[in-house]
Coordinates of C-alpha atoms and ligand atoms in Angstrom, one line a residue:
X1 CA 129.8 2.5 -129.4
X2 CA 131.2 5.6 -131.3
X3 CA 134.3 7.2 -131.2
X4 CA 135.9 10.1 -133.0
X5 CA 138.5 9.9 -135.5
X6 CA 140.8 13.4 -135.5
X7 CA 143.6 13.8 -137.8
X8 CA 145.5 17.4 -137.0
X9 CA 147.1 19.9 -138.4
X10 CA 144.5 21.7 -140.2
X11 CA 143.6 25.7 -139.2
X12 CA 139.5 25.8 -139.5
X13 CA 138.1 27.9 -141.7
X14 CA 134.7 29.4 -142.9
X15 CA 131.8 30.3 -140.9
X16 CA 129.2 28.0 -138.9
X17 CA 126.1 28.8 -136.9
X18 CA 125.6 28.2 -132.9
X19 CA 123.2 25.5 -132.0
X20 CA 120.2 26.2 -129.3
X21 CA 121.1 25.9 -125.9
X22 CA 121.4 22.7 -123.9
X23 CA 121.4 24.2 -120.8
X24 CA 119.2 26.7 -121.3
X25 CA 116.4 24.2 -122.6
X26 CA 116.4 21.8 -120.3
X27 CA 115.1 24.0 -117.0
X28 CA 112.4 25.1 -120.1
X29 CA 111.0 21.2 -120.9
X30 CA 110.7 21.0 -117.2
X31 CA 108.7 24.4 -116.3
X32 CA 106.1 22.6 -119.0
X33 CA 105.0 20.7 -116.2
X34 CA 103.6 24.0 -114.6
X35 CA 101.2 24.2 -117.2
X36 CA 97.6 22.5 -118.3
X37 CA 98.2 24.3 -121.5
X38 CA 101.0 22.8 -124.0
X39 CA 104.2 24.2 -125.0
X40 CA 106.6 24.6 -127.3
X41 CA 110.0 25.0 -128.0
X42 CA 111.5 25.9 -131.1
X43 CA 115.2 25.7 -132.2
X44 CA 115.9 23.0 -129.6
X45 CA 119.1 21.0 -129.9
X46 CA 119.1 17.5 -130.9
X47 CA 121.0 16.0 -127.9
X48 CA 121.1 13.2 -126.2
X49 CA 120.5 14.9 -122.6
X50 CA 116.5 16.4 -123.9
X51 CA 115.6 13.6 -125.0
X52 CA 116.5 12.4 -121.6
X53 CA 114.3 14.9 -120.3
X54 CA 112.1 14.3 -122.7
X55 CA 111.4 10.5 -121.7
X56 CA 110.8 11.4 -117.9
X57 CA 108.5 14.1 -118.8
X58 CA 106.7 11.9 -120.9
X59 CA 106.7 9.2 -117.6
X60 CA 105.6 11.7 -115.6
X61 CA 102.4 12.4 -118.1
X62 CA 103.9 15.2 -119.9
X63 CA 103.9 14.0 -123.8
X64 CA 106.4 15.2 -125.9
X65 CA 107.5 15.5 -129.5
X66 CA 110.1 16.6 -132.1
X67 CA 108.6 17.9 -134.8
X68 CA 112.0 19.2 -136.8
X69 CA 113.6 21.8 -134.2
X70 CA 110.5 22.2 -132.5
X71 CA 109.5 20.3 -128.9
X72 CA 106.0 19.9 -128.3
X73 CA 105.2 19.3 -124.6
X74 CA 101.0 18.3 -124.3
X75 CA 100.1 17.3 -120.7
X76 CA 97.9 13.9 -120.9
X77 CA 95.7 15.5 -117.7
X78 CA 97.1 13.2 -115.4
X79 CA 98.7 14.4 -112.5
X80 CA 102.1 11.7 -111.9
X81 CA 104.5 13.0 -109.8
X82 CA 107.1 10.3 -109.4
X83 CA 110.1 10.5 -111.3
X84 CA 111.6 6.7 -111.8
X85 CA 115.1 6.0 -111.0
X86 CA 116.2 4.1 -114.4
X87 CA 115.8 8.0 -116.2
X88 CA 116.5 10.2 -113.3
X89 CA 119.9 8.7 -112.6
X90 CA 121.2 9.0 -116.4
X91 CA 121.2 12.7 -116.3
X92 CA 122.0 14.8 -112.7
X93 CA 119.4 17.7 -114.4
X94 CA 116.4 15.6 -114.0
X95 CA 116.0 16.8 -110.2
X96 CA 114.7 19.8 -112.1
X97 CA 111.4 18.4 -112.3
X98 CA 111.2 18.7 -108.6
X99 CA 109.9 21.8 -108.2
X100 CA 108.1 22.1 -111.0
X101 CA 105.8 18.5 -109.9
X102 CA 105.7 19.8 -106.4
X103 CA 104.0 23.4 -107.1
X104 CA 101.8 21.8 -109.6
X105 CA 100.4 18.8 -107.9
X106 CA 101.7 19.1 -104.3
X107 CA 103.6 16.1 -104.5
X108 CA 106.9 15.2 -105.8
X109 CA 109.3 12.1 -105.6
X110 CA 112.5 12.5 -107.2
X111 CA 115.1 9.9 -106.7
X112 CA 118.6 11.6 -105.5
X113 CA 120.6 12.1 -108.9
X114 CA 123.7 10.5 -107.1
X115 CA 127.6 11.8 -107.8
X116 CA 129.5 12.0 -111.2
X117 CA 132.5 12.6 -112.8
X118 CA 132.5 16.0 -111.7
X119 CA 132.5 15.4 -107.7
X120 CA 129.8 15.0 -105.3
X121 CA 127.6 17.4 -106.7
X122 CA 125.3 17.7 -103.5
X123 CA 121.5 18.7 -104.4
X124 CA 121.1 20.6 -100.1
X125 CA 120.4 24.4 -101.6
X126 CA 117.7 22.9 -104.1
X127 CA 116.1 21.1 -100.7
X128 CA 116.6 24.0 -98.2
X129 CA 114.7 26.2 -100.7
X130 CA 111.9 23.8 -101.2
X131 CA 111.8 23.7 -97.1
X132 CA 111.8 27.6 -97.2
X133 CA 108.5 27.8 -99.4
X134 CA 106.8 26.2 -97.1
X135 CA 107.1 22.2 -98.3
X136 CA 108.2 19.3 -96.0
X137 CA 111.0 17.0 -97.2
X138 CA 112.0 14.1 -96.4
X139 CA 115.0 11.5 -98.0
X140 CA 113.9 8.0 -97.9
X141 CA 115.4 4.9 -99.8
X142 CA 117.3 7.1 -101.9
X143 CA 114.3 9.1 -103.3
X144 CA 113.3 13.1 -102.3
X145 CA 109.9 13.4 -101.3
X146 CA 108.6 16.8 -101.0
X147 CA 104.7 17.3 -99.9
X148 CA 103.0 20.9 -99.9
X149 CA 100.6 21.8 -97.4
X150 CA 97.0 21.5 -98.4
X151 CA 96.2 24.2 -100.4
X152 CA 99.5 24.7 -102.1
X153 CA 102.8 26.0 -101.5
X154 CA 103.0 29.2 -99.0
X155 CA 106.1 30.8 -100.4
X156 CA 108.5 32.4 -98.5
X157 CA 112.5 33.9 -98.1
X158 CA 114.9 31.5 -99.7
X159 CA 118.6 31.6 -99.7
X160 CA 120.0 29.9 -102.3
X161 CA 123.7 30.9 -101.4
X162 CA 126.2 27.9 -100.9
X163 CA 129.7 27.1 -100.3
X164 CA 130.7 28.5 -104.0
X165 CA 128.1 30.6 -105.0
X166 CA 124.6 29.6 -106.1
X167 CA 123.2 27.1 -107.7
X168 CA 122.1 27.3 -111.3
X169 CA 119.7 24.2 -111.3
X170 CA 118.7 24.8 -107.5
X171 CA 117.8 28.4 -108.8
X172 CA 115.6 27.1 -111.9
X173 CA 114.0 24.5 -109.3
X174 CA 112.7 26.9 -106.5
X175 CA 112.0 29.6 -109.2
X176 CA 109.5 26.8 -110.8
X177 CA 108.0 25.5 -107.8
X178 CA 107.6 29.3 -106.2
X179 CA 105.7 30.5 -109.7
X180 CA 102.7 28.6 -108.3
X181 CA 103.2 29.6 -104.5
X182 CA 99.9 31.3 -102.8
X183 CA 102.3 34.2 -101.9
X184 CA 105.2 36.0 -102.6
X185 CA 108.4 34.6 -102.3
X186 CA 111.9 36.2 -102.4
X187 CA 115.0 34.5 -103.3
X188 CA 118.1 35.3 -102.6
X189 CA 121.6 34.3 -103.2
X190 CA 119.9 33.4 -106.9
X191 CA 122.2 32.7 -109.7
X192 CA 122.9 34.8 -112.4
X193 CA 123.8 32.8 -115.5
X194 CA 121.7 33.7 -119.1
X195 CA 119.9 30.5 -118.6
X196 CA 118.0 31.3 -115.5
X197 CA 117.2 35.0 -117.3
X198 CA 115.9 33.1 -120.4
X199 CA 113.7 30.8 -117.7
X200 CA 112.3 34.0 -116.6
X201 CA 111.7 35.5 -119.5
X202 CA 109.3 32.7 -120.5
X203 CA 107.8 31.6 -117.4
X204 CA 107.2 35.6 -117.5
X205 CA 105.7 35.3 -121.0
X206 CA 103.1 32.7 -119.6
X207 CA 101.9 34.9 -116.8
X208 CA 104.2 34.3 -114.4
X209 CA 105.1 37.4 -112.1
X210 CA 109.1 37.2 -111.3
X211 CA 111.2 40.2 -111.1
X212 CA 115.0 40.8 -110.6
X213 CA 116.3 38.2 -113.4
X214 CA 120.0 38.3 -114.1
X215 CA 120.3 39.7 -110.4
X216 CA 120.9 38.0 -107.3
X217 CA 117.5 38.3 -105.8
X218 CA 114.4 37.5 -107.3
X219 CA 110.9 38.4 -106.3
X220 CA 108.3 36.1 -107.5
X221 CA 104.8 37.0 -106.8
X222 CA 102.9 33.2 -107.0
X223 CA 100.1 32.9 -109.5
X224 CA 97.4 30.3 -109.8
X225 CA 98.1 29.0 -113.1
X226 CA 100.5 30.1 -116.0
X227 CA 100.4 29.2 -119.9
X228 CA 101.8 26.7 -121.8
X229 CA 105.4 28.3 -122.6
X230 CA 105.8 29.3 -126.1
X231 CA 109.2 30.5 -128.1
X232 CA 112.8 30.1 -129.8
X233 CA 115.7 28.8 -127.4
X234 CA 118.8 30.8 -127.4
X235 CA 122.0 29.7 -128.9
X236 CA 124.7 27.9 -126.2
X237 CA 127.5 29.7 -125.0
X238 CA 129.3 26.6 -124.4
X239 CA 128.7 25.5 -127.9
X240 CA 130.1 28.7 -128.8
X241 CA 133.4 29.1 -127.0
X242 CA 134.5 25.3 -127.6
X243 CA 134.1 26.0 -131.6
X244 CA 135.8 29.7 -130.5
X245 CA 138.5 28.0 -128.6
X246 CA 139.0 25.4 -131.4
X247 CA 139.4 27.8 -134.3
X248 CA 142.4 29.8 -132.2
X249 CA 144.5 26.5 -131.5
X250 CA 144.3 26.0 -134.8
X251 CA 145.0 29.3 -135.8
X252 CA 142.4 29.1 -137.5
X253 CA 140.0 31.9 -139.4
X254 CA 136.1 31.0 -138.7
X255 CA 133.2 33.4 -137.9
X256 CA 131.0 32.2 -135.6
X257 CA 127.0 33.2 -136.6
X258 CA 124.0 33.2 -133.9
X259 CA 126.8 34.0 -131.0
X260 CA 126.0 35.5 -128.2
X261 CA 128.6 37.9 -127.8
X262 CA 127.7 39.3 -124.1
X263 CA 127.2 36.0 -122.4
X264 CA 130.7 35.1 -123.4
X265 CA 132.5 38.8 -122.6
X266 CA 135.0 36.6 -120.1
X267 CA 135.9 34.1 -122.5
X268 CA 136.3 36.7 -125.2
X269 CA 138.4 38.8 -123.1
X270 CA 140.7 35.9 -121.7
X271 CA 140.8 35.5 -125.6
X272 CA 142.4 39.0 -126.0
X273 CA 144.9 38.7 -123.1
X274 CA 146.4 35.3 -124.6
X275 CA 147.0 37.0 -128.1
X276 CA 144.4 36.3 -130.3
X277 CA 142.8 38.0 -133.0
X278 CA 139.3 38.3 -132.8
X279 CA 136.1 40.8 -134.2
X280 CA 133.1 41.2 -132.5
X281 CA 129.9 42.4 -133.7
X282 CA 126.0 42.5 -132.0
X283 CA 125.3 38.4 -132.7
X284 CA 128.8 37.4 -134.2
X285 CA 132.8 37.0 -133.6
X286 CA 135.8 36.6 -136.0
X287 CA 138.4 34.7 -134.7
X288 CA 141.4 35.3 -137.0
X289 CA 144.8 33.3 -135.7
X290 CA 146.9 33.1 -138.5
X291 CA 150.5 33.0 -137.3
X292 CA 149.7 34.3 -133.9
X293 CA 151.8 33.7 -130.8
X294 CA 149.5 32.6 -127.6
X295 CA 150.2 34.0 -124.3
X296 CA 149.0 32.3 -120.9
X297 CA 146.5 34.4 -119.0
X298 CA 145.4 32.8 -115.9
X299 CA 142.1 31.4 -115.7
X300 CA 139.9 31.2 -112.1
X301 CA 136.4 29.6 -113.0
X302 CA 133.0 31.3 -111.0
X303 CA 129.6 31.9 -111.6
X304 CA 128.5 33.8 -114.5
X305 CA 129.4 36.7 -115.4
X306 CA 133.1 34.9 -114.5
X307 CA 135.0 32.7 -116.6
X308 CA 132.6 29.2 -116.9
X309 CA 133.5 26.4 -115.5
X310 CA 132.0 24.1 -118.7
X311 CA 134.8 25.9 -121.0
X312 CA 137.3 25.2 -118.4
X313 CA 138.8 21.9 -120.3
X314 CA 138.4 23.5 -123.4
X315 CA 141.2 26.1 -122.0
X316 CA 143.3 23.5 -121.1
X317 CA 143.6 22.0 -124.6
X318 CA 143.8 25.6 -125.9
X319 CA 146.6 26.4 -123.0
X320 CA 149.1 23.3 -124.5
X321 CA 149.5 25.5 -127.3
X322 CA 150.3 29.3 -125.1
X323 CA 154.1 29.9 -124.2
X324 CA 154.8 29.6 -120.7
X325 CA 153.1 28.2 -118.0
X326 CA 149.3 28.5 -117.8
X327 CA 147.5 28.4 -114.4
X328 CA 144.1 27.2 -114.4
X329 CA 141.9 27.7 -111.4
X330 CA 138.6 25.6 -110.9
X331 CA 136.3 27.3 -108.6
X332 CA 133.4 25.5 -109.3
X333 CA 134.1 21.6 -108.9
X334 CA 137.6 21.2 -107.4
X335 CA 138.0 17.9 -109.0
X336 CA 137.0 18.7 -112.9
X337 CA 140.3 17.8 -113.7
X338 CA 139.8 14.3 -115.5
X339 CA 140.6 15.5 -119.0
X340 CA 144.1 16.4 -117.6
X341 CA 146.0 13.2 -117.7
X342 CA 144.2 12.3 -121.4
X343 CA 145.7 15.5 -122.7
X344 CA 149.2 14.3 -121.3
X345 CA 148.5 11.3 -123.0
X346 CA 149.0 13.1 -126.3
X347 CA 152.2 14.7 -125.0
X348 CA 150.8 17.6 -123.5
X349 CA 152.5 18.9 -120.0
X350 CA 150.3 19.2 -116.9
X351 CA 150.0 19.0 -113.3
X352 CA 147.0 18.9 -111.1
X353 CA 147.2 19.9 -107.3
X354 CA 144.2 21.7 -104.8
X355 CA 141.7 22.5 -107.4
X356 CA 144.1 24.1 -110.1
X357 CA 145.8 22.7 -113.3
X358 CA 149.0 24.1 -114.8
X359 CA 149.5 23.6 -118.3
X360 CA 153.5 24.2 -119.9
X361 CA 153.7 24.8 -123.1
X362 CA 153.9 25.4 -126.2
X363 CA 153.7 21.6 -126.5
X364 CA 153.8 19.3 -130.0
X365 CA 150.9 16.9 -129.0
X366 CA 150.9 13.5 -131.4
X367 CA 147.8 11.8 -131.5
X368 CA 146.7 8.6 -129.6
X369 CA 144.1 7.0 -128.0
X370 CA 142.1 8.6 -125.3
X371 CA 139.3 8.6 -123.3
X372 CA 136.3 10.9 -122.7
X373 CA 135.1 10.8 -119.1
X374 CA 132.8 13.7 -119.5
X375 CA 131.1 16.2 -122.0
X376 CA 133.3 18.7 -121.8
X377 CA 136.2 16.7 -121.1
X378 CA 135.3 14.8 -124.8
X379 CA 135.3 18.7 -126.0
X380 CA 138.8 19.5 -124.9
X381 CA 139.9 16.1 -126.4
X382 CA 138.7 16.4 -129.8
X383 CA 140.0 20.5 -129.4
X384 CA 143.8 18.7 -129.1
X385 CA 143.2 15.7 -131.6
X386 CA 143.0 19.3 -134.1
X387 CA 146.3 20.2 -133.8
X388 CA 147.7 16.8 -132.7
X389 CA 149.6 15.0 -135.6
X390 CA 148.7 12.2 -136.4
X391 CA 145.6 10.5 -135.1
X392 CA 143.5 10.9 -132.5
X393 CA 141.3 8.6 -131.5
X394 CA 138.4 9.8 -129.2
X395 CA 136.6 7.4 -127.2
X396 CA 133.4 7.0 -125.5
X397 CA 131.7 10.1 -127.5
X398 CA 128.4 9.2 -126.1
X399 CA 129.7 12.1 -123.7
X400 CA 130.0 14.5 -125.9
X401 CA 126.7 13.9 -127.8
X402 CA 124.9 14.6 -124.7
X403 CA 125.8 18.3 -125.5
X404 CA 127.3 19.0 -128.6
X405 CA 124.8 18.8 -131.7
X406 CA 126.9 16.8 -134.6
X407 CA 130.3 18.6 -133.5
X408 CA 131.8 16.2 -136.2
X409 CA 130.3 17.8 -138.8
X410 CA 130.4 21.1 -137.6
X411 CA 134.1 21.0 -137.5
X412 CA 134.5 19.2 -140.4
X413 CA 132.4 22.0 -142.5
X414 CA 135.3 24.2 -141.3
X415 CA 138.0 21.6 -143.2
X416 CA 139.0 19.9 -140.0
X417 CA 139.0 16.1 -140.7
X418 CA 136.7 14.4 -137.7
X419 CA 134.9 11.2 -138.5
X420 CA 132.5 9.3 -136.2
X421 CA 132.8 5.8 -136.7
X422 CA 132.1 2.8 -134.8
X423 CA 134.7 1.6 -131.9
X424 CA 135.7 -1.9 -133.0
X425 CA 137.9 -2.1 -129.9
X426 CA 134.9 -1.6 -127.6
X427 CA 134.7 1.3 -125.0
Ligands
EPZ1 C1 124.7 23.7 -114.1 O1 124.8 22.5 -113.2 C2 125.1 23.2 -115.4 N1 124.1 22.1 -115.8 C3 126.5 22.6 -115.5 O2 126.8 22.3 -116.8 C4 127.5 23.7 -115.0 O3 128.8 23.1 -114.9 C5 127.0 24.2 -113.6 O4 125.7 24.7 -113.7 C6 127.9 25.4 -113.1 O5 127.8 26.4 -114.1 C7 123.0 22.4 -116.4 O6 122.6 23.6 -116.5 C8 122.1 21.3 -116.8 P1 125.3 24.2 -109.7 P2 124.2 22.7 -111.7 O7 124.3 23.7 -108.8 O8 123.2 23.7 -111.7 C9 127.5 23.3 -105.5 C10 127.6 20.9 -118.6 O9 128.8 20.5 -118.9 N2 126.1 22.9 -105.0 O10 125.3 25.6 -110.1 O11 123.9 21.3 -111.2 C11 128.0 22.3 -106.6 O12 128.6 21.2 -106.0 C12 127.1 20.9 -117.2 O13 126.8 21.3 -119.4 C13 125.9 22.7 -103.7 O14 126.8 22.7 -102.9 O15 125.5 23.3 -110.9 C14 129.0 23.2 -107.3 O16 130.2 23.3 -106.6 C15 128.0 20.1 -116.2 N3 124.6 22.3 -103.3 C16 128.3 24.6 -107.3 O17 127.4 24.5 -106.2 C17 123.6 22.3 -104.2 O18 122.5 22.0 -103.7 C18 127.6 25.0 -108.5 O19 126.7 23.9 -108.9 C19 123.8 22.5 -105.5 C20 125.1 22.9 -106.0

């Protein structure tokens, strides 16, 4: 097993490009399943989490291959439409083949992706909207089945709307399945985030008829069959603000290349209110934190266009180094707070009560041992190893290479000093 090895104290510098998108790829590797025709997908990430995907799409008859950047997706003709438990349950975005499977063959069996680090994570709003286009689900030893009628999916009004917002996933799911719907189907309480507009933008491209994207409520007007989908991914915001947050608590001078700028207006602007420095131009940003003095805006996490909840621990390692005390607000998953008591192992000062964090600083961290319980969790670790002195030693980066493309080199190219190396001590 890997782990990182972080020695601090160095500001980045220089300029590095923005990978593709995990996020946004994986709800497009799944809507390949919608079509007889092959895709592709160019400038896709080389992460652990597609070629996830990428296995159970091949299981379910949907071959795939890297060629480079590019993911080709060839359907083999046969029409498999259960997804097996030993893939599904090593990455909670696999349910997105739900809908997709469903509207294409009228059958789906998808086991239930089960909690994680992150909470419960219940998959009801992706269920309820299947129910409201018309297809009958039922939950048997631990497995979804959905059926359509004969004939296909109706369509219908779906509210997607739950307890804190919508759903992104549950969004890309009903979207896929209601592409293929006999009728029109309207959803609403839809989700708003760049990944679902970049979903409709190339299930559009393939013939698909789905208006309102980037809005709430979505029209989709079911078509019999769509193209293979065909195009470049876009670059990840996440990706993005980590190496954006990680060049400022380093006070650091880096320009980011491939960014994009408007999906990340409420990072950028939190950015601004804690003091630092920062150009911004169409597809780029300058961070430039030379001697600056950080200040501690509060940060509430909510659906895009708000502050996102995947840069959330990234904050927190940023906030060890603003003066005063920082309150952090999740409103997403109340319980994404794991990364907190790693980050006091390296000295930092933090409590954790009702869904909110609050960080006192400016802290001197010294490096140590720690543990990554999640992607973004590993993020915020290696963000603190940066300016920790001494030695940090990240563990369990399988985490982290489920969603970062070789972060170790991209910081290093920037001066930091991060080697990967193998973890004699064991996980
Ligand atoms: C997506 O997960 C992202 N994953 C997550 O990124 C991200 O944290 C999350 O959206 C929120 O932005 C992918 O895109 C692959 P949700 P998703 O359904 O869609 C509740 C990362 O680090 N909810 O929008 O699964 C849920 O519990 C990952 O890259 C229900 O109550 O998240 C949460 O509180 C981690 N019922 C809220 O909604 C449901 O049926 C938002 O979750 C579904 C969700």
């Amino acid at each position: 097993m890997d782990c990182f090895e972080v020695i601090g104290g160095t500001p980045l510098q220089g300029e590095v490009e923005v990978a593709g998108s995990k996020n946004g790829t994986l709800p497009l590797m799944a809507a390949a399943l919608l079509s007889n025709e092959s895709s592709q997908l160019d400038g896709v990430p080389a992460l652990r989490d597609i070629h996830t995907l990428a296995e159970l799409l091949s299981s379910l008859g949907l071959n795939t291959r890297f060629v480079a950047q590019s993911l080709q997706l060839v359907p083999s003709g046969q029409d498999l439409w259960q997804a097996p438990y030993d893939l599904v349950r090593r990455m909670r975005a696999s349910v997105c083949v739900l809908g997709p499977l469903l509207a294409r063959t009228g059958h789906a069996s998808v086991p239930l992706p089960g909690g994680c680090v992150l909470g419960v994570r219940p998959i009801d709003l992706h269920l309820r909207g299947m129910e409201s286009l018309g297809a009958k689900v039922d939950l048997a030893e631990g497995c979804v089945l959905a059926t359509a009628p004969k004939g296909g999916l109706p369509g219908g009004e779906v509210d997607l709307s739950g307890p804190r917002g919508s759903t992104v996933l549950g969004t890309a799911n009903v979207l896929m399945a209601a592409t293929l719907a006999k009728g029109e189907s309207v959803l609403r309480g839809a989700a708003c985030e760049p990944e679902i507009v970049v979903l409709i933008d190339f299930l559009n491209s393939a013939g698909a008829q789905i208006e309102g994207g980037g809005t709430a409520t979505l029209r989709v007007q079911g078509v019999d069959e769509i193209h293979g989908l065909k195009g470049n991914v876009p670059p990840d915001r996440i990706e993005a603000g980590t190496l954006l947050l990680a060049a400022a608590m380093t006070r650091g001078h880096v320009k980011l290349t491939r960014c994009p700028v408007p999906q990340l207006q409420a990072l950028l602007d939190t950015l601004e209110l804690a003091g630092v420095p920062l150009e911004r131009g169409s597809d780029w940003v300058r961070v430039h934190a030379e001697g600056a003095i950080f200040r501690n805006p509060v940060i509430q996490t909510a659906p895009y266009p708000g502050y996102p909840t995947d840069l959330q621990a990234q904050w927190m390692a940023f906030a060890t180094q603003a003066e005063g005390t920082t309150l952090i607000r999740e409103g997403i998953y109340p319980e994404r707070f794991l990364h907190a008591a790693e980050l006091v192992r390296l000295g930092a000062q933090i409590e954790v009560s009702d869904g909110s964090a609050r960080v006192h600083g400016p802290t001197r961290l010294s490096g140590a041992p720690v543990l990554a319980s999640d992607l973004r969790a590993s993020a915020a670790l290696v963000l603190a190893g940066l300016v920790a002195e001494g030695k940090t030693v990240v563990k369990r980066v399988y985490h982290l290479d489920r969603g970062y493309e070789r972060l170790e080199e991209k910081l290093s190219s920037l001066g930091a000093s991060v080697r990967r190396v193998v973890d004699e001590m064991g996980p």
